[in-house]
Every structure is written in C-alpha cells, then in structure tokens.
Amino acid sequence: MADEQTVREYRTEELAEAAGIPVRTLRFYRERKLLPPPRRQGRIAWYDDHHLARLRTIAALLERGHTLGGIAELTAAFENGRDVGQLSELLGMGWSEETPVRLTPQALADYFEGEVTAENLAASMDLGYLAADGDEIVHVSRRLLDVSSALVREGVPLAAVLEAGARVREHADALAALFAGLIAEHVPDPGATARLRPLAKSVVEAELSMAMDRLLASRGQPSS
C-alpha cells in the first residue's frame, strides 16, 4: 500500500484540488520555484505526492506567518544542501534540543504502517512536525518521531496521537510562559530564561511522573 502512495500522480487540476488551492496559485508557486518541476509527458504535467507534501508545507508555513520569500529561501537552503540541523532555526521554531530526521516517503510509511494518509500528513505539517524537502521529508524531532511511532505500534491511531500532540502543545506553551514569567519577574539576568531552562524541564518531568503515579494509583494499577 505504501508503494502505491509514493507513485500516485496528479494532473495540475487534480493536485490543486488535493491541496485545496486554486490552479492559478499552484502555477504561481511553480513560477516562484517553490515546487520542483513536474514530470512531463508531452504537453501534460504530472505531479506526485512529493509535490502535494510540499504544498501542504507551504500552507502550514504561511499560516505561521512566513512570507513566500522566506519560504523560497527555506526551500533553496535545503536544495543547496543546508544541514538539516538548521531546520528549526529556518522555520523559526527554536527547538534547539531536538534532532531533526530526514526520511524518504517510504521510510515514513514504514514508521506508521497504514497510517500515512493525506489527512495525517496535513495535521503533522500544521503542527510543524513535518516539512517537505524535495524528495525527502524532514521530521523536526527524533524523540517525537520515536514516541509517536511507538504509540501507533501499540494500537493508538496516528490521528489520535496528533490530536493529543496539539493539546500537549497548548499546555506546554502555557508552562513555558509560566516559567519565563517567573524568571523574568525575579531574576534580572537577561539570559536567565535560557540558562535556567533545564530546571523548567526537570520540574515538568517530575510533576508529570507524579501525576501518572497518582492516576495509576487511583485506578488500582502499578506505576511500573
């Protein structure tokens, strides 16, 4: 099934419909070199799922406030061999502790067998987990990739994992703002938030661990 996904092709109108954009927008992106050239068969242009993934990446980046010029710079940086470790910086995510991972579409399908649908790809890109880079896909976090694939192997649908990820993101943003506000109020050093960041992570990890202990105890289950 994964092989069928990787070889699927679209005419111009079909690709635009799948991406949810007008044909004129698709052609504009091609003119701006935001998309790699399609395969030509006579006068017909054939696109594939790599082009669809790139369009979804563009949409996700636009929603996060990036300009088309900035997206073009990001695309050019990757196509010129920019180290994947700079992905988070280019996307403005600042996930300095995370290790991005390059994957072929087949490798991604192998991580989430039967779960790599257009809807799940779009959700992953909206969250900023995935970005398309030519014929490859970049996941911004090795840890999140490993955890999400482990949950799927345990039987949790990928769509549910991604929905949970979005909810965790909301709580994580609130915790980060709480910690940053606490430090800004009481520690005058401008670099204190970055310097004390490991303390915030330790607090969150300890509190989550104890919360899981309390939850399991309330259900009469062992904590490990």
Short mmCIF file of C-alpha atoms in Angstrom, two decimals:
data_model
loop_
_atom_site.label_atom_id
_atom_site.label_comp_id
_atom_site.label_asym_id
_atom_site.label_seq_id
_atom_site.Cartn_x
_atom_site.Cartn_y
_atom_site.Cartn_z
CA MET A 1 0.00 0.00 0.00
CA ALA A 2 2.83 2.39 0.81
CA ASP A 3 4.32 1.83 -2.68
CA GLU A 4 1.00 2.85 -4.24
CA GLN A 5 1.13 6.09 -2.25
CA THR A 6 4.62 7.02 -3.38
CA VAL A 7 3.88 6.58 -7.10
CA ARG A 8 0.50 8.29 -7.26
CA GLU A 9 0.45 11.08 -9.82
CA TYR A 10 -1.80 14.09 -10.36
CA ARG A 11 -2.58 16.40 -13.25
CA THR A 12 -2.36 20.11 -12.45
CA GLU A 13 -6.06 20.46 -11.65
CA GLU A 14 -6.05 17.29 -9.53
CA LEU A 15 -3.05 18.42 -7.48
CA ALA A 16 -4.59 21.85 -6.88
CA GLU A 17 -7.82 20.22 -5.71
CA ALA A 18 -5.97 17.80 -3.40
CA ALA A 19 -4.02 20.71 -1.88
CA GLY A 20 -7.12 22.90 -1.57
CA ILE A 21 -5.73 25.77 -3.64
CA PRO A 22 -6.71 27.36 -6.98
CA VAL A 23 -4.84 26.23 -10.09
CA ARG A 24 -3.51 29.76 -10.56
CA THR A 25 -1.93 29.60 -7.10
CA LEU A 26 -0.25 26.30 -7.97
CA ARG A 27 1.15 27.83 -11.16
CA PHE A 28 2.33 30.87 -9.22
CA TYR A 29 4.23 28.64 -6.79
CA ARG A 30 5.84 26.88 -9.75
CA GLU A 31 6.89 30.23 -11.21
CA ARG A 32 8.40 31.21 -7.85
CA LYS A 33 10.27 27.86 -7.84
CA LEU A 34 8.59 26.82 -4.60
CA LEU A 35 7.77 23.48 -6.24
CA PRO A 36 10.13 21.14 -8.07
CA PRO A 37 9.35 20.68 -11.80
CA PRO A 38 6.67 18.12 -12.67
CA ARG A 39 7.27 15.09 -14.87
CA ARG A 40 6.39 15.95 -18.46
CA GLN A 41 4.59 13.60 -20.81
CA GLY A 42 4.04 15.51 -23.99
CA ARG A 43 2.08 18.61 -23.00
CA ILE A 44 0.81 17.05 -19.76
CA ALA A 45 2.48 17.91 -16.43
CA TRP A 46 2.37 15.09 -13.89
CA TYR A 47 2.84 15.80 -10.17
CA ASP A 48 3.14 13.30 -7.33
CA ASP A 49 2.74 13.08 -3.55
CA HIS A 50 6.07 14.84 -3.01
CA HIS A 51 4.58 17.93 -4.68
CA LEU A 52 1.43 17.59 -2.56
CA ALA A 53 3.54 17.37 0.60
CA ARG A 54 5.45 20.49 -0.44
CA LEU A 55 2.19 22.38 -1.00
CA ARG A 56 0.97 21.37 2.45
CA THR A 57 4.26 22.57 3.92
CA ILE A 58 3.86 25.93 2.17
CA ALA A 59 0.31 26.27 3.53
CA ALA A 60 1.45 25.43 7.08
CA LEU A 61 4.32 27.93 6.91
CA LEU A 62 2.04 30.67 5.56
CA GLU A 63 -0.36 30.04 8.45
CA ARG A 64 2.54 30.52 10.89
CA GLY A 65 3.31 33.92 9.39
CA HIS A 66 6.13 33.13 6.98
CA THR A 67 6.24 35.05 3.71
CA LEU A 68 6.55 33.43 0.30
CA GLY A 69 10.01 34.98 0.06
CA GLY A 70 11.02 33.36 3.33
CA ILE A 71 9.60 30.02 2.23
CA ALA A 72 11.54 30.30 -1.05
CA GLU A 73 14.70 30.93 0.97
CA LEU A 74 13.99 27.87 3.11
CA THR A 75 13.42 25.72 0.01
CA ALA A 76 16.58 26.99 -1.65
CA ALA A 77 18.61 26.38 1.51
CA PHE A 78 17.61 22.75 1.59
CA GLU A 79 18.07 22.20 -2.12
CA ASN A 80 21.56 23.64 -1.81
CA GLY A 81 22.44 21.13 0.89
CA ARG A 82 21.85 23.12 4.08
CA ASP A 83 22.35 20.90 7.12
CA VAL A 84 19.04 19.51 8.35
CA GLY A 85 20.00 20.52 11.86
CA GLN A 86 19.20 24.11 10.88
CA LEU A 87 15.59 23.31 10.00
CA SER A 88 14.16 24.51 13.30
CA GLU A 89 16.07 27.79 13.01
CA LEU A 90 14.83 28.37 9.47
CA LEU A 91 11.25 27.60 10.48
CA GLY A 92 11.50 29.87 13.50
CA MET A 93 10.72 27.07 15.95
CA GLY A 94 13.86 27.23 18.04
CA TRP A 95 13.78 23.56 19.05
CA SER A 96 17.47 23.68 19.89
CA GLU A 97 17.44 20.44 21.91
CA GLU A 98 15.68 18.38 19.25
CA THR A 99 17.37 16.41 16.48
CA PRO A 100 15.64 16.62 13.07
CA VAL A 101 15.45 13.46 10.95
CA ARG A 102 15.45 13.09 7.18
CA LEU A 103 13.11 10.41 5.83
CA THR A 104 12.09 9.14 2.43
CA PRO A 105 8.32 8.83 1.97
CA GLN A 106 8.77 5.04 2.14
CA ALA A 107 10.69 5.29 5.43
CA LEU A 108 7.94 7.48 6.90
CA ALA A 109 5.34 4.94 5.75
CA ASP A 110 7.37 2.20 7.45
CA TYR A 111 7.26 4.11 10.76
CA PHE A 112 3.48 4.43 10.60
CA GLU A 113 2.33 1.47 8.51
CA GLY A 114 -1.12 2.12 7.08
CA GLU A 115 -1.44 5.47 8.89
CA VAL A 116 0.31 7.85 6.47
CA THR A 117 -2.78 9.43 4.95
CA ALA A 118 -3.16 12.86 3.37
CA GLU A 119 -5.12 13.99 6.43
CA ASN A 120 -2.43 12.84 8.86
CA LEU A 121 0.32 14.41 6.74
CA ALA A 122 -1.56 17.72 6.72
CA ALA A 123 -2.08 17.57 10.51
CA SER A 124 1.63 16.80 11.05
CA MET A 125 2.65 19.73 8.88
CA ASP A 126 0.17 22.07 10.57
CA LEU A 127 1.80 21.15 13.90
CA GLY A 128 5.23 21.77 12.41
CA TYR A 129 6.34 18.17 12.86
CA LEU A 130 6.99 17.56 9.15
CA ALA A 131 8.34 19.58 6.25
CA ALA A 132 8.94 18.52 2.66
CA ASP A 133 12.43 18.86 1.21
CA GLY A 134 12.47 17.78 -2.41
CA ASP A 135 12.06 14.01 -2.49
CA GLU A 136 12.54 13.73 1.28
CA ILE A 137 10.52 14.58 4.36
CA VAL A 138 12.05 16.15 7.47
CA HIS A 139 10.69 15.43 10.93
CA VAL A 140 11.78 18.13 13.37
CA SER A 141 12.23 15.84 16.39
CA ARG A 142 13.71 12.37 16.66
CA ARG A 143 12.11 12.00 20.12
CA LEU A 144 8.62 12.89 18.91
CA LEU A 145 9.02 10.62 15.89
CA ASP A 146 10.04 7.67 18.06
CA VAL A 147 7.30 8.25 20.64
CA SER A 148 4.51 8.73 18.12
CA SER A 149 5.53 5.63 16.13
CA ALA A 150 5.71 3.60 19.38
CA LEU A 151 2.16 4.69 20.27
CA VAL A 152 0.93 3.70 16.82
CA ARG A 153 2.57 0.28 17.18
CA GLU A 154 0.67 -0.12 20.47
CA GLY A 155 -2.57 0.43 18.60
CA VAL A 156 -3.23 4.16 19.03
CA PRO A 157 -4.36 5.69 15.69
CA LEU A 158 -1.95 8.29 14.34
CA ALA A 159 -4.79 10.81 14.05
CA ALA A 160 -5.41 10.46 17.80
CA VAL A 161 -1.68 10.82 18.53
CA LEU A 162 -1.55 14.04 16.51
CA GLU A 163 -4.68 15.39 18.21
CA ALA A 164 -3.10 14.67 21.58
CA GLY A 165 0.10 16.35 20.38
CA ALA A 166 -1.82 19.54 19.60
CA ARG A 167 -3.35 19.53 23.11
CA VAL A 168 0.04 18.87 24.71
CA ARG A 169 1.43 21.80 22.68
CA GLU A 170 -1.15 24.12 24.25
CA HIS A 171 -0.24 23.03 27.78
CA ALA A 172 3.49 23.16 27.01
CA ASP A 173 3.19 26.72 25.70
CA ALA A 174 1.36 27.71 28.89
CA LEU A 175 4.03 26.07 31.08
CA ALA A 176 6.82 27.77 29.14
CA ALA A 177 5.11 31.15 29.54
CA LEU A 178 4.62 30.50 33.28
CA PHE A 179 8.28 29.63 33.81
CA ALA A 180 9.53 32.52 31.65
CA GLY A 181 7.32 34.95 33.54
CA LEU A 182 8.53 33.65 36.89
CA ILE A 183 12.17 34.07 35.89
CA ALA A 184 11.66 37.48 34.29
CA GLU A 185 9.99 38.75 37.48
CA HIS A 186 12.60 37.53 39.93
CA VAL A 187 15.91 37.11 38.07
CA PRO A 188 17.32 40.28 36.47
CA ASP A 189 19.78 38.47 34.18
CA PRO A 190 18.50 38.82 30.55
CA GLY A 191 19.82 35.35 29.72
CA ALA A 192 18.32 33.69 32.77
CA THR A 193 15.42 32.02 30.97
CA ALA A 194 17.73 30.19 28.57
CA ARG A 195 20.24 29.42 31.33
CA LEU A 196 17.60 28.02 33.71
CA ARG A 197 15.67 26.15 31.02
CA PRO A 198 16.85 22.71 32.27
CA LEU A 199 15.22 23.47 35.63
CA ALA A 200 11.86 24.02 33.96
CA LYS A 201 12.18 20.72 32.11
CA SER A 202 13.05 18.90 35.34
CA VAL A 203 10.00 20.34 37.11
CA VAL A 204 7.67 19.33 34.26
CA GLU A 205 9.15 15.82 34.05
CA ALA A 206 8.87 15.31 37.84
CA GLU A 207 5.32 16.64 38.03
CA LEU A 208 4.21 14.53 35.06
CA SER A 209 5.78 11.44 36.60
CA MET A 210 4.00 12.02 39.91
CA ALA A 211 0.74 12.77 38.10
CA MET A 212 0.98 9.44 36.28
CA ASP A 213 1.66 7.72 39.63
CA ARG A 214 -1.46 9.32 41.14
CA LEU A 215 -3.57 8.38 38.12
CA LEU A 216 -2.45 4.76 38.14
CA ALA A 217 -2.90 4.51 41.90
CA SER A 218 -6.47 5.81 41.60
CA ARG A 219 -7.14 3.01 39.12
CA GLY A 220 -5.50 0.39 41.30
CA GLN A 221 -2.69 -0.18 38.78
CA PRO A 222 1.05 -0.46 39.47
CA SER A 223 3.12 2.57 38.44
CA SER A 224 5.71 0.49 36.62
#
